[in-house]
Tab-separated table of N, CA and C in Angstrom:
chain	number	residue	atom	x	y	z
A	1	MET	N	90.916	23.334	-5.320
A	1	MET	CA	89.737	24.051	-5.705
A	1	MET	C	89.115	24.678	-4.457
A	2	LYS	N	88.763	25.959	-4.554
A	2	LYS	CA	88.136	26.660	-3.444
A	2	LYS	C	86.673	26.937	-3.788
A	3	PHE	N	85.787	26.599	-2.887
A	3	PHE	CA	84.363	26.862	-3.056
A	3	PHE	C	83.997	28.130	-2.300
A	4	LYS	N	83.370	29.071	-3.025
A	4	LYS	CA	82.957	30.330	-2.414
A	4	LYS	C	81.517	30.616	-2.805
A	5	PRO	N	80.725	31.144	-1.867
A	5	PRO	CA	79.345	31.484	-2.216
A	5	PRO	C	79.303	32.650	-3.211
A	6	LEU	N	78.357	32.593	-4.128
A	6	LEU	CA	78.184	33.647	-5.124
A	6	LEU	C	77.501	34.862	-4.511
A	7	SER	N	76.668	34.626	-3.516
A	7	SER	CA	75.903	35.679	-2.856
A	7	SER	C	76.431	35.905	-1.449
A	8	ASN	N	76.303	37.126	-0.977
A	8	ASN	CA	76.723	37.427	0.398
A	8	ASN	C	75.846	36.736	1.433
A	9	THR	N	74.613	36.424	1.057
A	9	THR	CA	73.691	35.798	2.005
A	9	THR	C	73.589	34.285	1.817
A	10	GLU	N	74.365	33.752	0.893
A	10	GLU	CA	74.336	32.300	0.653
A	10	GLU	C	74.947	31.573	1.851
A	11	GLU	N	74.315	30.501	2.239
A	11	GLU	CA	74.799	29.689	3.351
A	11	GLU	C	76.139	29.054	2.965
A	12	VAL	N	77.114	29.145	3.847
A	12	VAL	CA	78.413	28.525	3.605
A	12	VAL	C	78.261	27.033	3.872
A	13	MET	N	78.582	26.245	2.855
A	13	MET	CA	78.401	24.796	2.935
A	13	MET	C	79.739	24.114	3.204
A	14	GLU	N	79.660	22.886	3.673
A	14	GLU	CA	80.847	22.081	3.907
A	14	GLU	C	81.488	21.735	2.563
A	15	LYS	N	82.807	21.848	2.489
A	15	LYS	CA	83.525	21.647	1.235
A	15	LYS	C	83.291	20.261	0.637
A	16	ASN	N	83.279	19.220	1.470
A	16	ASN	CA	83.103	17.853	0.963
A	16	ASN	C	81.745	17.660	0.300
A	17	VAL	N	80.706	18.255	0.873
A	17	VAL	CA	79.358	18.156	0.306
A	17	VAL	C	79.319	18.848	-1.059
A	18	LEU	N	79.890	20.045	-1.124
A	18	LEU	CA	79.921	20.791	-2.385
A	18	LEU	C	80.758	20.066	-3.437
A	19	LYS	N	81.879	19.506	-3.008
A	19	LYS	CA	82.768	18.801	-3.925
A	19	LYS	C	82.072	17.609	-4.568
A	20	GLU	N	81.333	16.848	-3.784
A	20	GLU	CA	80.596	15.686	-4.312
A	20	GLU	C	79.500	16.114	-5.274
A	21	GLU	N	78.767	17.166	-4.925
A	21	GLU	CA	77.708	17.665	-5.808
A	21	GLU	C	78.312	18.184	-7.116
A	22	PHE	N	79.432	18.898	-7.005
A	22	PHE	CA	80.110	19.456	-8.177
A	22	PHE	C	80.579	18.350	-9.119
A	23	LYS	N	81.173	17.295	-8.562
A	23	LYS	CA	81.694	16.191	-9.375
A	23	LYS	C	80.596	15.475	-10.155
A	24	SER	N	79.444	15.311	-9.538
A	24	SER	CA	78.370	14.547	-10.173
A	24	SER	C	77.460	15.398	-11.066
A	25	ALA	N	77.671	16.698	-11.093
A	25	ALA	CA	76.795	17.604	-11.841
A	25	ALA	C	77.173	17.661	-13.320
A	26	PRO	N	76.160	17.692	-14.208
A	26	PRO	CA	76.451	17.883	-15.636
A	26	PRO	C	76.959	19.302	-15.864
A	27	GLY	N	77.860	19.452	-16.816
A	27	GLY	CA	78.465	20.749	-17.055
A	27	GLY	C	78.118	21.359	-18.388
A	28	ALA	N	78.298	22.675	-18.457
A	28	ALA	CA	78.158	23.442	-19.688
A	28	ALA	C	79.210	24.539	-19.636
A	29	GLY	N	80.370	24.252	-20.201
A	29	GLY	CA	81.455	25.233	-20.175
A	29	GLY	C	81.949	25.484	-18.770
A	30	GLU	N	81.851	26.730	-18.352
A	30	GLU	CA	82.348	27.139	-17.039
A	30	GLU	C	81.413	26.782	-15.896
A	31	SER	N	80.226	26.289	-16.202
A	31	SER	CA	79.250	26.029	-15.144
A	31	SER	C	78.907	24.548	-15.034
A	32	ARG	N	78.346	24.229	-13.892
A	32	ARG	CA	77.794	22.891	-13.648
A	32	ARG	C	76.474	23.070	-12.912
A	33	MET	N	75.523	22.212	-13.268
A	33	MET	CA	74.202	22.286	-12.674
A	33	MET	C	74.019	21.116	-11.721
A	34	GLY	N	74.197	21.395	-10.437
A	34	GLY	CA	74.049	20.366	-9.418
A	34	GLY	C	72.595	20.171	-9.022
A	35	GLN	N	72.372	19.294	-8.057
A	35	GLN	CA	71.025	19.025	-7.575
A	35	GLN	C	70.452	20.223	-6.819
A	36	VAL	N	71.290	20.908	-6.053
A	36	VAL	CA	70.835	22.011	-5.208
A	36	VAL	C	71.449	23.347	-5.613
A	37	HIS	N	72.654	23.291	-6.210
A	37	HIS	CA	73.396	24.514	-6.510
A	37	HIS	C	73.777	24.625	-7.982
A	38	LEU	N	73.878	25.876	-8.418
A	38	LEU	CA	74.483	26.192	-9.706
A	38	LEU	C	75.929	26.567	-9.398
A	39	PHE	N	76.868	25.934	-10.088
A	39	PHE	CA	78.289	26.182	-9.865
A	39	PHE	C	78.867	26.949	-11.054
A	40	TYR	N	79.832	27.831	-10.767
A	40	TYR	CA	80.531	28.577	-11.811
A	40	TYR	C	82.017	28.540	-11.485
A	41	ARG	N	82.784	27.973	-12.398
A	41	ARG	CA	84.222	27.822	-12.168
A	41	ARG	C	84.987	28.935	-12.867
A	42	TYR	N	85.860	29.582	-12.106
A	42	TYR	CA	86.719	30.638	-12.630
A	42	TYR	C	88.107	30.434	-12.030
A	43	PHE	N	89.042	29.972	-12.856
A	43	PHE	CA	90.381	29.572	-12.422
A	43	PHE	C	90.273	28.504	-11.333
A	44	ILE	N	90.860	28.732	-10.150
A	44	ILE	CA	90.814	27.699	-9.103
A	44	ILE	C	89.613	27.868	-8.172
A	45	ASN	N	88.844	28.931	-8.363
A	45	ASN	CA	87.679	29.168	-7.520
A	45	ASN	C	86.413	28.628	-8.168
A	46	VAL	N	85.563	28.054	-7.351
A	46	VAL	CA	84.246	27.616	-7.797
A	46	VAL	C	83.233	28.381	-6.962
A	47	ARG	N	82.440	29.212	-7.636
A	47	ARG	CA	81.388	29.964	-6.958
A	47	ARG	C	80.106	29.139	-7.031
A	48	TYR	N	79.280	29.225	-6.028
A	48	TYR	CA	78.031	28.461	-6.023
A	48	TYR	C	76.889	29.306	-5.472
A	49	VAL	N	75.685	28.983	-5.956
A	49	VAL	CA	74.468	29.615	-5.464
A	49	VAL	C	73.354	28.584	-5.547
A	50	SER	N	72.514	28.548	-4.526
A	50	SER	CA	71.388	27.610	-4.552
A	50	SER	C	70.330	28.155	-5.515
A	51	TYR	N	69.650	27.262	-6.175
A	51	TYR	CA	68.628	27.665	-7.143
A	51	TYR	C	67.529	28.480	-6.476
A	52	GLN	N	67.256	28.218	-5.209
A	52	GLN	CA	66.201	28.933	-4.485
A	52	GLN	C	66.505	30.418	-4.344
A	53	LYS	N	67.766	30.808	-4.427
A	53	LYS	CA	68.161	32.215	-4.286
A	53	LYS	C	68.053	32.991	-5.602
A	54	ILE	N	67.912	32.283	-6.728
A	54	ILE	CA	67.877	32.936	-8.039
A	54	ILE	C	66.440	33.347	-8.360
A	55	GLN	N	66.241	34.640	-8.620
A	55	GLN	CA	64.917	35.132	-9.004
A	55	GLN	C	64.765	35.200	-10.515
A	56	ALA	N	65.827	35.604	-11.203
A	56	ALA	CA	65.759	35.783	-12.650
A	56	ALA	C	67.139	35.562	-13.258
A	57	ALA	N	67.137	35.207	-14.543
A	57	ALA	CA	68.396	35.003	-15.266
A	57	ALA	C	68.198	35.433	-16.709
A	58	TYR	N	69.220	36.069	-17.270
A	58	TYR	CA	69.168	36.435	-18.682
A	58	TYR	C	70.569	36.435	-19.275
A	59	LEU	N	70.617	36.401	-20.594
A	59	LEU	CA	71.878	36.388	-21.337
A	59	LEU	C	72.199	37.807	-21.780
A	60	ARG	N	73.436	38.228	-21.571
A	60	ARG	CA	73.884	39.535	-22.045
A	60	ARG	C	75.096	39.327	-22.946
A	61	VAL	N	75.051	39.943	-24.123
A	61	VAL	CA	76.149	39.858	-25.078
A	61	VAL	C	76.783	41.237	-25.183
A	62	GLU	N	78.074	41.293	-24.949
A	62	GLU	CA	78.821	42.542	-25.106
A	62	GLU	C	79.777	42.366	-26.267
A	63	SER	N	79.871	43.385	-27.099
A	63	SER	CA	80.767	43.268	-28.247
A	63	SER	C	81.648	44.499	-28.363
A	64	GLY	N	82.753	44.297	-29.043
A	64	GLY	CA	83.722	45.360	-29.267
A	64	GLY	C	84.655	44.945	-30.385
A	65	GLU	N	85.696	45.712	-30.580
A	65	GLU	CA	86.652	45.406	-31.642
A	65	GLU	C	88.069	45.482	-31.101
A	66	SER	N	88.907	44.642	-31.677
A	66	SER	CA	90.336	44.684	-31.407
A	66	SER	C	91.019	44.663	-32.766
A	67	GLY	N	91.373	45.843	-33.237
A	67	GLY	CA	91.911	45.933	-34.593
A	67	GLY	C	90.827	45.595	-35.599
A	68	GLU	N	91.073	44.570	-36.402
A	68	GLU	CA	90.100	44.153	-37.413
A	68	GLU	C	89.149	43.078	-36.896
A	69	PHE	N	89.365	42.619	-35.690
A	69	PHE	CA	88.592	41.497	-35.170
A	69	PHE	C	87.430	41.964	-34.304
A	70	LEU	N	86.268	41.394	-34.571
A	70	LEU	CA	85.092	41.645	-33.753
A	70	LEU	C	85.144	40.708	-32.550
A	71	LEU	N	84.980	41.259	-31.374
A	71	LEU	CA	85.012	40.463	-30.156
A	71	LEU	C	83.618	40.425	-29.537
A	72	LYS	N	83.211	39.259	-29.080
A	72	LYS	CA	81.948	39.119	-28.365
A	72	LYS	C	82.208	38.401	-27.057
A	73	GLU	N	81.589	38.899	-26.008
A	73	GLU	CA	81.662	38.244	-24.709
A	73	GLU	C	80.242	37.945	-24.260
A	74	PHE	N	80.062	36.795	-23.648
A	74	PHE	CA	78.741	36.330	-23.249
A	74	PHE	C	78.675	36.233	-21.728
A	75	TYR	N	77.642	36.827	-21.173
A	75	TYR	CA	77.466	36.846	-19.729
A	75	TYR	C	76.094	36.299	-19.362
A	76	LEU	N	76.065	35.447	-18.370
A	76	LEU	CA	74.818	35.009	-17.778
A	76	LEU	C	74.630	35.888	-16.546
A	77	ILE	N	73.565	36.669	-16.545
A	77	ILE	CA	73.288	37.567	-15.433
A	77	ILE	C	72.228	36.914	-14.555
A	78	LEU	N	72.538	36.804	-13.269
A	78	LEU	CA	71.609	36.229	-12.298
A	78	LEU	C	71.164	37.317	-11.339
A	79	LYS	N	69.862	37.499	-11.213
A	79	LYS	CA	69.311	38.404	-10.204
A	79	LYS	C	68.952	37.538	-9.007
A	80	LEU	N	69.528	37.871	-7.864
A	80	LEU	CA	69.359	37.058	-6.668
A	80	LEU	C	68.342	37.691	-5.716
A	81	GLN	N	67.819	36.899	-4.810
A	81	GLN	CA	66.764	37.343	-3.890
A	81	GLN	C	67.177	38.519	-3.019
A	82	ASP	N	68.420	38.590	-2.671
A	82	ASP	CA	68.878	39.649	-1.772
A	82	ASP	C	69.174	40.959	-2.496
A	83	GLY	N	68.774	41.060	-3.775
A	83	GLY	CA	69.001	42.278	-4.544
A	83	GLY	C	70.332	42.310	-5.274
A	84	GLU	N	71.154	41.334	-5.039
A	84	GLU	CA	72.442	41.273	-5.722
A	84	GLU	C	72.268	40.817	-7.162
A	85	GLU	N	73.267	41.119	-7.974
A	85	GLU	CA	73.280	40.670	-9.358
A	85	GLU	C	74.645	40.041	-9.625
A	86	ALA	N	74.638	38.827	-10.144
A	86	ALA	CA	75.892	38.118	-10.441
A	86	ALA	C	76.097	38.113	-11.951
A	87	LYS	N	77.310	38.397	-12.376
A	87	LYS	CA	77.663	38.446	-13.796
A	87	LYS	C	78.679	37.328	-14.056
A	88	LEU	N	78.223	36.266	-14.748
A	88	LEU	CA	79.058	35.103	-15.010
A	88	LEU	C	79.480	35.096	-16.468
A	89	ARG	N	80.779	35.174	-16.729
A	89	ARG	CA	81.296	35.244	-18.099
A	89	ARG	C	81.475	33.842	-18.674
A	90	PHE	N	81.019	33.666	-19.917
A	90	PHE	CA	81.148	32.400	-20.626
A	90	PHE	C	81.934	32.596	-21.907
A	91	GLU	N	82.777	31.634	-22.227
A	91	GLU	CA	83.546	31.675	-23.468
A	91	GLU	C	82.643	31.467	-24.679
A	92	ARG	N	81.645	30.606	-24.530
A	92	ARG	CA	80.765	30.252	-25.647
A	92	ARG	C	79.311	30.552	-25.312
A	93	GLU	N	78.629	31.135	-26.280
A	93	GLU	CA	77.229	31.480	-26.104
A	93	GLU	C	76.368	30.254	-25.827
A	94	GLU	N	76.644	29.145	-26.512
A	94	GLU	CA	75.816	27.949	-26.343
A	94	GLU	C	75.856	27.400	-24.912
A	95	ASN	N	76.962	27.614	-24.203
A	95	ASN	CA	77.032	27.158	-22.812
A	95	ASN	C	76.127	27.999	-21.902
A	96	ALA	N	76.127	29.302	-22.108
A	96	ALA	CA	75.243	30.175	-21.327
A	96	ALA	C	73.784	29.857	-21.643
A	97	ARG	N	73.478	29.607	-22.906
A	97	ARG	CA	72.101	29.258	-23.294
A	97	ARG	C	71.692	27.899	-22.718
A	98	SER	N	72.635	26.975	-22.587
A	98	SER	CA	72.335	25.669	-21.973
A	98	SER	C	71.926	25.829	-20.514
A	99	VAL	N	72.609	26.708	-19.805
A	99	VAL	CA	72.263	26.955	-18.402
A	99	VAL	C	70.872	27.589	-18.322
A	100	LEU	N	70.595	28.562	-19.187
A	100	LEU	CA	69.270	29.190	-19.206
A	100	LEU	C	68.177	28.158	-19.484
A	101	ALA	N	68.422	27.272	-20.449
A	101	ALA	CA	67.446	26.234	-20.795
A	101	ALA	C	67.223	25.291	-19.614
A	102	TYR	N	68.291	24.934	-18.913
A	102	TYR	CA	68.191	24.066	-17.744
A	102	TYR	C	67.362	24.727	-16.650
A	103	LEU	N	67.636	25.999	-16.386
A	103	LEU	CA	66.887	26.727	-15.366
A	103	LEU	C	65.411	26.827	-15.735
A	104	GLU	N	65.144	27.125	-16.997
A	104	GLU	CA	63.765	27.270	-17.462
A	104	GLU	C	62.997	25.956	-17.358
A	105	LYS	N	63.665	24.861	-17.681
A	105	LYS	CA	63.022	23.546	-17.659
A	105	LYS	C	62.764	23.036	-16.240
A	106	ASN	N	63.718	23.249	-15.342
A	106	ASN	CA	63.665	22.630	-14.018
A	106	ASN	C	63.215	23.537	-12.876
A	107	TYR	N	63.249	24.847	-13.072
A	107	TYR	CA	62.913	25.782	-11.993
A	107	TYR	C	61.974	26.864	-12.525
A	108	SER	N	60.700	26.560	-12.540
A	108	SER	CA	59.716	27.454	-13.142
A	108	SER	C	59.582	28.787	-12.401
A	109	PHE	N	60.019	28.862	-11.150
A	109	PHE	CA	59.922	30.111	-10.393
A	109	PHE	C	60.992	31.126	-10.804
A	110	ILE	N	62.005	30.703	-11.565
A	110	ILE	CA	63.043	31.614	-12.029
A	110	ILE	C	62.598	32.231	-13.357
A	111	LYS	N	62.555	33.568	-13.406
A	111	LYS	CA	62.189	34.255	-14.639
A	111	LYS	C	63.380	34.180	-15.593
A	112	ILE	N	63.118	33.766	-16.822
A	112	ILE	CA	64.161	33.645	-17.827
A	112	ILE	C	63.887	34.665	-18.924
A	113	GLY	N	64.928	35.360	-19.338
A	113	GLY	CA	64.751	36.352	-20.391
A	113	GLY	C	66.042	36.600	-21.134
A	114	TYR	N	65.928	37.439	-22.121
A	114	TYR	CA	67.086	37.761	-22.934
A	114	TYR	C	67.335	39.256	-23.007
A	115	LYS	N	66.545	40.040	-22.233
A	115	LYS	CA	66.744	41.477	-22.163
A	115	LYS	C	66.583	41.913	-20.720
A	116	LYS	N	67.429	42.849	-20.303
A	116	LYS	CA	67.387	43.343	-18.927
A	116	LYS	C	66.043	44.012	-18.628
A	117	THR	N	65.458	44.686	-19.621
A	117	THR	CA	64.207	45.405	-19.395
A	117	THR	C	63.061	44.481	-19.024
A	118	GLU	N	63.165	43.201	-19.317
A	118	GLU	CA	62.121	42.253	-18.954
A	118	GLU	C	62.002	42.070	-17.455
A	119	PHE	N	63.020	42.495	-16.692
A	119	PHE	CA	63.042	42.280	-15.256
A	119	PHE	C	63.009	43.560	-14.455
A	120	SER	N	62.909	44.691	-15.101
A	120	SER	CA	62.923	45.976	-14.392
A	120	SER	C	61.611	46.251	-13.695
């Protein structure tokens, strides 16, 4: 497993410290909510960002069609302090909503919303 910062300005942490935090963190699908960092796992890479760097978060649903099948993709969008925006894809909507609920409950300084216009 490779740990990589989600933001260009995120402090690079020691792998062992991140690994221990990741292991003990409760998960919701592709993500885990650690004590200091939010983790997002994508294949063998684990991206991380400290909660202090997150200014706002919202859920984005994209839909389309493949033949007769309706497709929906769920993204947790994070607006970071340095002006960056992270787009985290989730297989299930309830997992993205769990992360939003966790952020809203534990980090009152992070703006939570469900529309991009709420943060413009």
